[in-house]
Coordinates of C-alpha atoms in Angstrom, one line a residue:
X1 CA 2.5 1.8 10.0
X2 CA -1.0 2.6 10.4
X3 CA -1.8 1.9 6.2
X4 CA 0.1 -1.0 7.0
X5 CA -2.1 -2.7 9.5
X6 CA -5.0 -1.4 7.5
X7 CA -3.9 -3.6 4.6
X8 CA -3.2 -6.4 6.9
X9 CA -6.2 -6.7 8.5
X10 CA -8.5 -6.2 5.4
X11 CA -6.8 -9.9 5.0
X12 CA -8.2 -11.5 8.0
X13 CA -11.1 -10.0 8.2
X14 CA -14.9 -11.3 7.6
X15 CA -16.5 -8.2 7.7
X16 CA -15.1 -4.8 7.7
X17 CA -16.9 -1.7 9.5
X18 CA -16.4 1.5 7.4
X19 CA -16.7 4.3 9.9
X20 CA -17.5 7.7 7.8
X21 CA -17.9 11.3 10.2
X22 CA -21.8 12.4 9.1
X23 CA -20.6 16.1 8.4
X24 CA -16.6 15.5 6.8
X25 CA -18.2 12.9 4.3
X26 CA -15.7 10.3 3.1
X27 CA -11.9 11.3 3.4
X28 CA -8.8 10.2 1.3
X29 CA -7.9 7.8 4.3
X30 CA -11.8 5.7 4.1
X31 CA -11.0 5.4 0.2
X32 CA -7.3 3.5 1.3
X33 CA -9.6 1.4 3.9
X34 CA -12.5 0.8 0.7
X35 CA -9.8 -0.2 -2.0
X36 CA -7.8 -2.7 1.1
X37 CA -10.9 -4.5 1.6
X38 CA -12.5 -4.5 -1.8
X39 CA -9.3 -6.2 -2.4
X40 CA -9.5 -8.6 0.1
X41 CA -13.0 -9.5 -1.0
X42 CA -14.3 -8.3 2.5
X43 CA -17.7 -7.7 3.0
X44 CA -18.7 -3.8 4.4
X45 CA -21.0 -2.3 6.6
X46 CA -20.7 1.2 6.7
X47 CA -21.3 3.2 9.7
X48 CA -22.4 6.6 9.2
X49 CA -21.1 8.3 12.5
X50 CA -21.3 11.4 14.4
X51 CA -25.5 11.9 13.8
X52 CA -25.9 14.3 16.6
X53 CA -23.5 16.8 14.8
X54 CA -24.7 20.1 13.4
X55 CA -24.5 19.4 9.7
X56 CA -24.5 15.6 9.6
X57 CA -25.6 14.6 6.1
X58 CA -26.5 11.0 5.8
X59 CA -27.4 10.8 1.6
X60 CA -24.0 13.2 0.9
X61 CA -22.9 10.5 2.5
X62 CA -24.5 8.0 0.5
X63 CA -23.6 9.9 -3.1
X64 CA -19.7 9.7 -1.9
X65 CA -20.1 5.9 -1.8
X66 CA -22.1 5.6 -4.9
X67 CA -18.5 6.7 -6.3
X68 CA -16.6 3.9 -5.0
X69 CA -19.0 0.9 -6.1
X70 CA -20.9 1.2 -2.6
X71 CA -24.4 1.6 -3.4
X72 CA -26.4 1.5 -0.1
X73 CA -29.3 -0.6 0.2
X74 CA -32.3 1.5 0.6
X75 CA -30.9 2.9 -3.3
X76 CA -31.1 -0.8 -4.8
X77 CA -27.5 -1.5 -3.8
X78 CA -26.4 -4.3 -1.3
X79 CA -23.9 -2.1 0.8
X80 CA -25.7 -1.8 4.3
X81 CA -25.9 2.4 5.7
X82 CA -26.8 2.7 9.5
X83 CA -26.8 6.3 10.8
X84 CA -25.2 6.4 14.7
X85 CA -23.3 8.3 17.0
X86 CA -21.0 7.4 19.5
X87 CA -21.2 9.9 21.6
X88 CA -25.4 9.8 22.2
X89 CA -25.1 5.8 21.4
X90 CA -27.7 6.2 18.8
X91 CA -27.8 3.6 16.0
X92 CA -25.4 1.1 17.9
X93 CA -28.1 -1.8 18.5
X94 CA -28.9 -1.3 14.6
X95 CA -25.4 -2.0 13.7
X96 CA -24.6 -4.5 15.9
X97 CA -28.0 -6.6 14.7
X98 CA -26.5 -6.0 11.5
X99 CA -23.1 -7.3 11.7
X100 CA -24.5 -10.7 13.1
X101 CA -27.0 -11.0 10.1
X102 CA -24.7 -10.4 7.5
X103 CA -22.2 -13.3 9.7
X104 CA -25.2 -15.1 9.5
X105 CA -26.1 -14.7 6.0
X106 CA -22.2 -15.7 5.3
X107 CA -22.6 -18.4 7.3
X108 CA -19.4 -17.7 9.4
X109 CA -18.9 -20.6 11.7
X110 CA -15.5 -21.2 14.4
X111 CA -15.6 -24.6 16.6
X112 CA -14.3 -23.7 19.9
X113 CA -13.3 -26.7 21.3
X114 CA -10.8 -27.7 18.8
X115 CA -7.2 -26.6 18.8
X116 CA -6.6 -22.8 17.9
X117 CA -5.8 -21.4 14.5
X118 CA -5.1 -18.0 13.4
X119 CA -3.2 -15.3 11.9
X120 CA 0.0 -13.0 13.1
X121 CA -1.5 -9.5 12.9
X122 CA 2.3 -7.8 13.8
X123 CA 5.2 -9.4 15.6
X124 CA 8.3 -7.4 17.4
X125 CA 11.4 -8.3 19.3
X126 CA 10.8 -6.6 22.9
X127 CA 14.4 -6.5 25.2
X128 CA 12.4 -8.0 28.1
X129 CA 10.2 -10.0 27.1
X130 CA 11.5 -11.6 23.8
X131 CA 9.6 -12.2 20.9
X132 CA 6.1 -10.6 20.9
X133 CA 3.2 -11.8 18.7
X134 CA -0.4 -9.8 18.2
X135 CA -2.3 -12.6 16.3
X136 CA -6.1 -13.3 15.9
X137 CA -7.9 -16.3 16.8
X138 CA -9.9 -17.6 13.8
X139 CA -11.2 -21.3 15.0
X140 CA -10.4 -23.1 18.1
X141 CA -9.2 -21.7 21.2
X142 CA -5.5 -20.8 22.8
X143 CA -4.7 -21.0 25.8
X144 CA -1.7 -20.5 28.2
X145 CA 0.4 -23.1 28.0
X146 CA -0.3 -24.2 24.5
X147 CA 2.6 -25.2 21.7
X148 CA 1.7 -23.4 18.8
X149 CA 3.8 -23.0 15.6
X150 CA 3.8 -19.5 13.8
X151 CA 4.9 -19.3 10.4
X152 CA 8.4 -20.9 10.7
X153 CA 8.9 -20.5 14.3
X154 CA 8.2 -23.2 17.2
X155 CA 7.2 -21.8 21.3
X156 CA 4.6 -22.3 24.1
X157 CA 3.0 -19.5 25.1
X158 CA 4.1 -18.1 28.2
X159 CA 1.4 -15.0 28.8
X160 CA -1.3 -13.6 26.6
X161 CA -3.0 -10.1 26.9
X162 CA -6.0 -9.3 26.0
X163 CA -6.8 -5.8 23.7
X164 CA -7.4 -3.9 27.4
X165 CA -3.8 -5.2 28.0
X166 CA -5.4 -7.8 31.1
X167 CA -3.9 -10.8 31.5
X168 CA -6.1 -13.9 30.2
X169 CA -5.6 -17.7 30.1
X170 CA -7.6 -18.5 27.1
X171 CA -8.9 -16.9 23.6
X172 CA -11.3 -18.0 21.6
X173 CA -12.3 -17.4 18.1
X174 CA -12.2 -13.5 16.5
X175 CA -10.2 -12.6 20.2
X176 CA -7.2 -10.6 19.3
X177 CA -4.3 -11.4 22.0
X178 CA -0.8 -10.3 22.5
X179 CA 1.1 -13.3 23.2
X180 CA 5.0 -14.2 24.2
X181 CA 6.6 -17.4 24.5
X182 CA 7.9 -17.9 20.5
X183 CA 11.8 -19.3 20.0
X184 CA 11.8 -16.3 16.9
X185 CA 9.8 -13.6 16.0
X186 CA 6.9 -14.4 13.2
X187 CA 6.5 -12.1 10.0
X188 CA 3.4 -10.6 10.1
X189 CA 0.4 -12.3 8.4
X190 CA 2.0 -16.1 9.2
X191 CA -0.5 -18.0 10.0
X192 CA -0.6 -19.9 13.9
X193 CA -1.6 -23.2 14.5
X194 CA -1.5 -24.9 18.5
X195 CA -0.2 -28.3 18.7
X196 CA -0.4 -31.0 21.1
X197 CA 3.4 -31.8 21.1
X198 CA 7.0 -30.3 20.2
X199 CA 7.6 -33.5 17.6
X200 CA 4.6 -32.1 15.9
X201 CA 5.5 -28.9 15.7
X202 CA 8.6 -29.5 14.4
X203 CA 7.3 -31.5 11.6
X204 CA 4.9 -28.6 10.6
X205 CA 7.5 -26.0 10.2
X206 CA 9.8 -28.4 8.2
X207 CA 6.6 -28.4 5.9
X208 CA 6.2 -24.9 5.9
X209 CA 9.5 -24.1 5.0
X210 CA 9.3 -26.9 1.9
X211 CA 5.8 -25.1 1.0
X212 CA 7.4 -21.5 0.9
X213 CA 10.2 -23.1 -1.2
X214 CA 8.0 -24.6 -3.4
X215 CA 5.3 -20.8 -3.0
X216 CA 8.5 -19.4 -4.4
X217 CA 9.2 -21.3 -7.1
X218 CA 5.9 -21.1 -8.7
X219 CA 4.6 -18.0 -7.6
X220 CA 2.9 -15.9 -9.9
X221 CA 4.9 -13.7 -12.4
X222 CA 4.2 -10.4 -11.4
X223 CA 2.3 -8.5 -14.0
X224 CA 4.1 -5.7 -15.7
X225 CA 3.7 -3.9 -19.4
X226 CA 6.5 -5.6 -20.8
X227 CA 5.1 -9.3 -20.1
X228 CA 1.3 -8.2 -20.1
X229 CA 0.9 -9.7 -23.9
X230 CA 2.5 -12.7 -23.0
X231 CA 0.0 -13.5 -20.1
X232 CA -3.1 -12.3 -22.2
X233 CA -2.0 -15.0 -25.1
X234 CA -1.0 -17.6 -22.2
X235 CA -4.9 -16.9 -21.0
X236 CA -3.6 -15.9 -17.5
X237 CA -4.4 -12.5 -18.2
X238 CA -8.7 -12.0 -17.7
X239 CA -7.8 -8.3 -16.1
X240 CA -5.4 -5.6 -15.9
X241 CA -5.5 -4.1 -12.6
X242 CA -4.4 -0.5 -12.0
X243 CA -3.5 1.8 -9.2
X244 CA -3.8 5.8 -10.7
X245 CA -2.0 8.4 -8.5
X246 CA -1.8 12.1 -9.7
X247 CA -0.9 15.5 -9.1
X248 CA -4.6 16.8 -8.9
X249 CA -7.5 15.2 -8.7
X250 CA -8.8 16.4 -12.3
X251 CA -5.7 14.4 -13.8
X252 CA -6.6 11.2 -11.7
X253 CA -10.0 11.1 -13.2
X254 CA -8.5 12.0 -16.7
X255 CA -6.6 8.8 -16.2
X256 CA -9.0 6.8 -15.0
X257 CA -11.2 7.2 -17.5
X258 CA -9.0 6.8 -20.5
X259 CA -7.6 3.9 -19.0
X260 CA -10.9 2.1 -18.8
X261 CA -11.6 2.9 -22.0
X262 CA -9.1 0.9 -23.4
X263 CA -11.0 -2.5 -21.9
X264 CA -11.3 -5.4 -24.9
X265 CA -12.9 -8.6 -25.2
X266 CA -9.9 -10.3 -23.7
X267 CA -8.7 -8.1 -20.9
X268 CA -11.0 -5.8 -19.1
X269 CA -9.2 -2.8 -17.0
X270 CA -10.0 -2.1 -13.8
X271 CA -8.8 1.2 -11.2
X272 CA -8.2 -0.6 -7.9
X273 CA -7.5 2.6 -6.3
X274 CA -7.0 6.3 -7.2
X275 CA -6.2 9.0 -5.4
X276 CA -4.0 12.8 -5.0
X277 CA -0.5 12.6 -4.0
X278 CA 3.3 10.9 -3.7
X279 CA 2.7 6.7 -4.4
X280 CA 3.4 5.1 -1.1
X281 CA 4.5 2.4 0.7
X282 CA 0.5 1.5 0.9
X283 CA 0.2 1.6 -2.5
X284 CA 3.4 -0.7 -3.6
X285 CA 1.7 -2.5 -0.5
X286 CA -2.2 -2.9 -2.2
X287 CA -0.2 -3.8 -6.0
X288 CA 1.4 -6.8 -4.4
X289 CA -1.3 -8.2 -3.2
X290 CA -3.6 -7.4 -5.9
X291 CA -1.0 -8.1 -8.7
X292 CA -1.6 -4.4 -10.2
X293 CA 0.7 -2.1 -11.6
X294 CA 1.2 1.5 -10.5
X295 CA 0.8 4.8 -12.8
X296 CA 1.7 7.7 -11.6
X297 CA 0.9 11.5 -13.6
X298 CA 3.5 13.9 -12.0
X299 CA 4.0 12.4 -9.2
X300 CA 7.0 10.0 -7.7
X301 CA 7.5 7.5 -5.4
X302 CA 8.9 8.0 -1.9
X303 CA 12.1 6.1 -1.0
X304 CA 10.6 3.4 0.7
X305 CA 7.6 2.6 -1.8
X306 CA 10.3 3.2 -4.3
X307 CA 12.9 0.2 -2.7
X308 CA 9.4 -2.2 -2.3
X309 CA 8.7 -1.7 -5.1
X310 CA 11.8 -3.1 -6.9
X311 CA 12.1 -5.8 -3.5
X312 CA 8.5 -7.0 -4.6
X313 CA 8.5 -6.6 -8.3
X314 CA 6.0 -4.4 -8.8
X315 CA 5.5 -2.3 -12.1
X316 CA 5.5 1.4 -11.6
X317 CA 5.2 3.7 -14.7
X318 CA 5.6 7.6 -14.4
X319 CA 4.6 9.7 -17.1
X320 CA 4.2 13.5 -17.4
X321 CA 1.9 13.3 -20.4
X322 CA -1.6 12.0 -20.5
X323 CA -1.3 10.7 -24.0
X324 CA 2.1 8.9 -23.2
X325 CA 0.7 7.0 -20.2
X326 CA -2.7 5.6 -22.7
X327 CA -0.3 4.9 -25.7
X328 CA 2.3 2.8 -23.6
X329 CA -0.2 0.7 -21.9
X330 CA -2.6 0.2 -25.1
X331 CA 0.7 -0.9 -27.5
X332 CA 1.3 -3.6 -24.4
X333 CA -2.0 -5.1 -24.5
X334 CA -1.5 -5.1 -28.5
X335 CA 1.9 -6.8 -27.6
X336 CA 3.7 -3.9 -29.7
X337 CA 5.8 -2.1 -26.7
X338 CA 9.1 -0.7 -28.5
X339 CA 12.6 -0.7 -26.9
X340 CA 12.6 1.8 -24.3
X341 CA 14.7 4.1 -22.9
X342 CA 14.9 3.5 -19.0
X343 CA 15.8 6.4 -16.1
X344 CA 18.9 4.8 -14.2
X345 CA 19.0 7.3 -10.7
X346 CA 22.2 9.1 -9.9
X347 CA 21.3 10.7 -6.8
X348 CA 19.4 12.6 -4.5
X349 CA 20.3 16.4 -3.3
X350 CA 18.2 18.6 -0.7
X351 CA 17.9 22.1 -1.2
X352 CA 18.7 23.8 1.6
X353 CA 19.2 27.7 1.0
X354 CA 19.1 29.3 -2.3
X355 CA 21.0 32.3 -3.4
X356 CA 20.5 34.9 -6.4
X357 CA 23.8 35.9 -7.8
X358 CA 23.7 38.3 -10.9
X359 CA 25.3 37.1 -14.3
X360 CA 24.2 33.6 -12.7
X361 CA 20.8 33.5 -11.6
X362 CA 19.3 31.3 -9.2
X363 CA 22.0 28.9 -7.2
X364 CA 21.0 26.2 -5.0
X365 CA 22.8 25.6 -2.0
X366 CA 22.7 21.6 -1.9
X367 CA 23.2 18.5 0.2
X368 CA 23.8 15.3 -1.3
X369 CA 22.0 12.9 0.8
X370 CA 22.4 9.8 -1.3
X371 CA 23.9 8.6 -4.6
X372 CA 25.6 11.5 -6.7
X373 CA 25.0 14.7 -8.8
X374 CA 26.9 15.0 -12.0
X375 CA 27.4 17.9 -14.0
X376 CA 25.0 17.6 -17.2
X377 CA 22.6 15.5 -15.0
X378 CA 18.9 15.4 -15.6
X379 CA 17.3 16.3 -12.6
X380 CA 13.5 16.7 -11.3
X381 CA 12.7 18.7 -9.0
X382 CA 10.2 17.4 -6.6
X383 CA 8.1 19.3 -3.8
X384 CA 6.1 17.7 -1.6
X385 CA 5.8 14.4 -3.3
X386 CA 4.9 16.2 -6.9
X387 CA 7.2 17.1 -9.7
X388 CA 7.4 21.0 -10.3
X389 CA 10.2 21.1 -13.1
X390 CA 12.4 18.4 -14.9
X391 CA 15.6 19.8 -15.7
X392 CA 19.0 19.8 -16.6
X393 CA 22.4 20.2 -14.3
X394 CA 24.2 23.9 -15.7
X395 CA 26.6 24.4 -13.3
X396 CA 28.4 22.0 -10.5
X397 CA 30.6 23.2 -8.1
X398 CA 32.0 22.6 -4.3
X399 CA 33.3 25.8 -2.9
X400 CA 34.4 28.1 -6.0
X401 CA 35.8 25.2 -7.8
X402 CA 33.9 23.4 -10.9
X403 CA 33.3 20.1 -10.5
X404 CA 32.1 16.7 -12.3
X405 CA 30.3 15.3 -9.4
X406 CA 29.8 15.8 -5.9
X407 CA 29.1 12.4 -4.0
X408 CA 27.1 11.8 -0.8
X409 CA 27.2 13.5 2.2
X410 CA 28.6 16.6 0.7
X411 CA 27.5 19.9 0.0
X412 CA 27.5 21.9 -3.4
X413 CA 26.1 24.7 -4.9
X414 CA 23.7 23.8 -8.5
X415 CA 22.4 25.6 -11.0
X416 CA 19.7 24.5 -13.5
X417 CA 19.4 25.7 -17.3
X418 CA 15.9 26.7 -16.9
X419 CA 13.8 26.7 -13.3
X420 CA 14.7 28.8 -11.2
X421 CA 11.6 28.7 -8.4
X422 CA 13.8 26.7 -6.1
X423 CA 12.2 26.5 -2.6
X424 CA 14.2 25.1 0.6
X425 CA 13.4 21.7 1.3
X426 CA 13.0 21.1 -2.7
X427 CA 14.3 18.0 -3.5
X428 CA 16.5 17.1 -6.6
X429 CA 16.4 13.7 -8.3
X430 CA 19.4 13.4 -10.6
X431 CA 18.9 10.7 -13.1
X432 CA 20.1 9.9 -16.9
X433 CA 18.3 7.7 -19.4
X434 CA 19.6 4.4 -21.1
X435 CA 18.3 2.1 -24.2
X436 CA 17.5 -0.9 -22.8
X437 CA 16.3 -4.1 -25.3
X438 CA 14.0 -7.4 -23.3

């Protein structure tokens, strides 16, 4: 939830505030927040926080950022550094004078006595109060009272709360307000607009709901390998962007760097994000809005990024060989990508007790908990997010019988032809590959 509002905000806001700890340097979390704003073509301040700390080291500081394209100021860059701490209040005037010169400098303007305009931040159905709608006010301001249209949905708003959860009567622009009073409940990032009647209103969503049609119908075609040489010959294709995640950070790198490497005249590629562990719903998340596609090295996708992923159409390439992952994507950009085969999943089983039986070996003592396992099966194993063996299905059985396939919701016991470092909680992806043709 919390990557989710990240990624959601980076797309309303002006300027975004880095806030990096003085002595932990910058964590995997600050490079999520850099890549969700560089994305949104937000403008950053960094903050260099917790000065009064033992150990606070401002230019390490500085060096970590230089990684990420953030070259500070004072080193020739245009990426604003000012040391403070919370706790002695040190710095804060120097940040807060340079927040409103760089809105100056940008030239960010709001009228505040025209009608309100904004953006849904998140939206929920509450039992008692209805439909409940955090949204931002960009221009104008909203008061109490007001018919405002959200998205799709028509209401007047019956309360508003400020962020200290007070009740208010009016917000003006950049006020964040929790407001109820909406017939349904908006989708987050719908944009608000107050009107000054109910015909009016109705009118704009009819509109919206013909511009969403039409949004639909000519949105862009997602980028993926297999139409990437298309789009470079149509000319829609100036950059390939990618989103690397690995096992270790070594192999992220690795791919990073061969990947850039294979940059031409005609399409220049570009790592949007990289970074240790399972892809995640943030990741499917930054690919859809940045139109990237997803590599992962050893690694899978958890459920959910796995089910956006197909929802949204995003590309996602696993590979477990360096060389494999270059080769694929540099035959698409020369428009030669053969027939493939592709993995079709089977099922997932959780290991939850293993057992050493002699003249067998290892024996898992599985749950089903979606899908199927089949005798003969491939099968990953997967621990933790990472891949630690791809396999093959030896033995099947439920009870002492020998089975085909055990479906979901049941139990079984599995052995594999060659791993046999099982750990409880492993996780077993049963899959088999088919020849597929565009």
């Amino acid at each position: 939830a919390f990557t989710t509002m990240r990624a959601r905000g980076a797309q309303v806001t002006d300027i975004a505030v880095l806030v990096v700890a003085a002595d932990d340097g910058i964590m995997p979390q600050t490079v999520e927040a850099i890549n969700h704003a560089k994305a949104a073509g937000v403008s950053i301040i960094v903050a260099i926080n917790k000065m009064d700390k033992e150990g606070a080291n401002p230019e390490r500081v500085k060096e970590q950022l230089t990684e990420y394209e953030l070259v500070p100021e004072e080193w020739g860059g245009d990426t604003p550094c000012i040391p403070v701490s919370a706790h002695t209040k040190q710095g804060i005037d120097d940040l807060l004078e340079m927040i409103l010169l760089t809105a100056d400098m940008m030239e960010l303007k709001a009228n505040p006595d025209r009608a309100a305009k904004g953006t849904v931040i998140e939206a929920r159905l509450d039992k008692g109060m209805g439909p409940v709608a955090t949204v931002l006010v960009q221009n104008g301001t909203l008061h109490a009272g007001d018919t405002i249209v959200a998205g799709t949905t028509v209401g007047r708003v019956r309360s508003m709360m400020d962020d200290r959860g007070r009740r208010v009567k009016e917000a003006g622009p950049s006020v964040p307000v929790e407001i109820t009073g909406l017939g349904d409940v908006p989708v987050g990032g719908d944009i608000f607009n107050a009107v000054s009647d109910e015909r009016l209103a109705r009118e704009l969503v009819e509109q919206r709901i013909n511009e969403r049609k039409e949004e639909q119908f000519n949105s862009q075609t997602k980028v993926t390998l297999d139409n990437l040489f298309e789009q470079m010959k149509e000319g829609d294709m100036k950059e390939l962007k990618i989103i690397v995640k690995a096992d270790v950070q070594g192999s992220v790198e690795a791919v990073r760097q061969s990947l850039e490497k294979l940059s031409n005249d005609e399409v220049r590629v570009h790592i949007i994000h990289g970074a240790v562990g399972a892809i995640s719903e943030s990741d499917v998340m930054l690919a859809n809005a940045s139109n990237a596609i997803i590599v992962g090295f050893n690694v899978r996708p958890d459920p959910v990024a796995e089910e956006n992923a197909k929802r949204d159409g995003v590309d996602m390439r696993l590979y477990r060989i360096i060389y494999d992952c270059i080769e694929e994507i540099e035959s698409a950009m020369k428009g030669m990508l053969a027939p493939k085969y592709r993995e079709v999943a089977l099922g997932r089983a959780e290991c939850r007790e293993t057992y050493k039986i002699s003249n067998v070996g290892m024996v898992i003592g599985g749950h089903v908990t979606s899908g199927k396992i089949t005798r003969n099966a491939q099968v990953r194993v997967v621990r933790d997010g990472i891949i630690v063996a791809d396999d093959k299905v030896a033995s099947l059985r439920r009870f002492k019988d020998d089975v085909r396939e055990v479906a979901e919701g049941y139990d079984c016991g599995i052995t594999l032809e060659k791993f046999s470092d099982i750990k409880q909680g492993d996780i077993l992806e049963a899959y088999e590959m088919e020849e597929y043709r565009e």
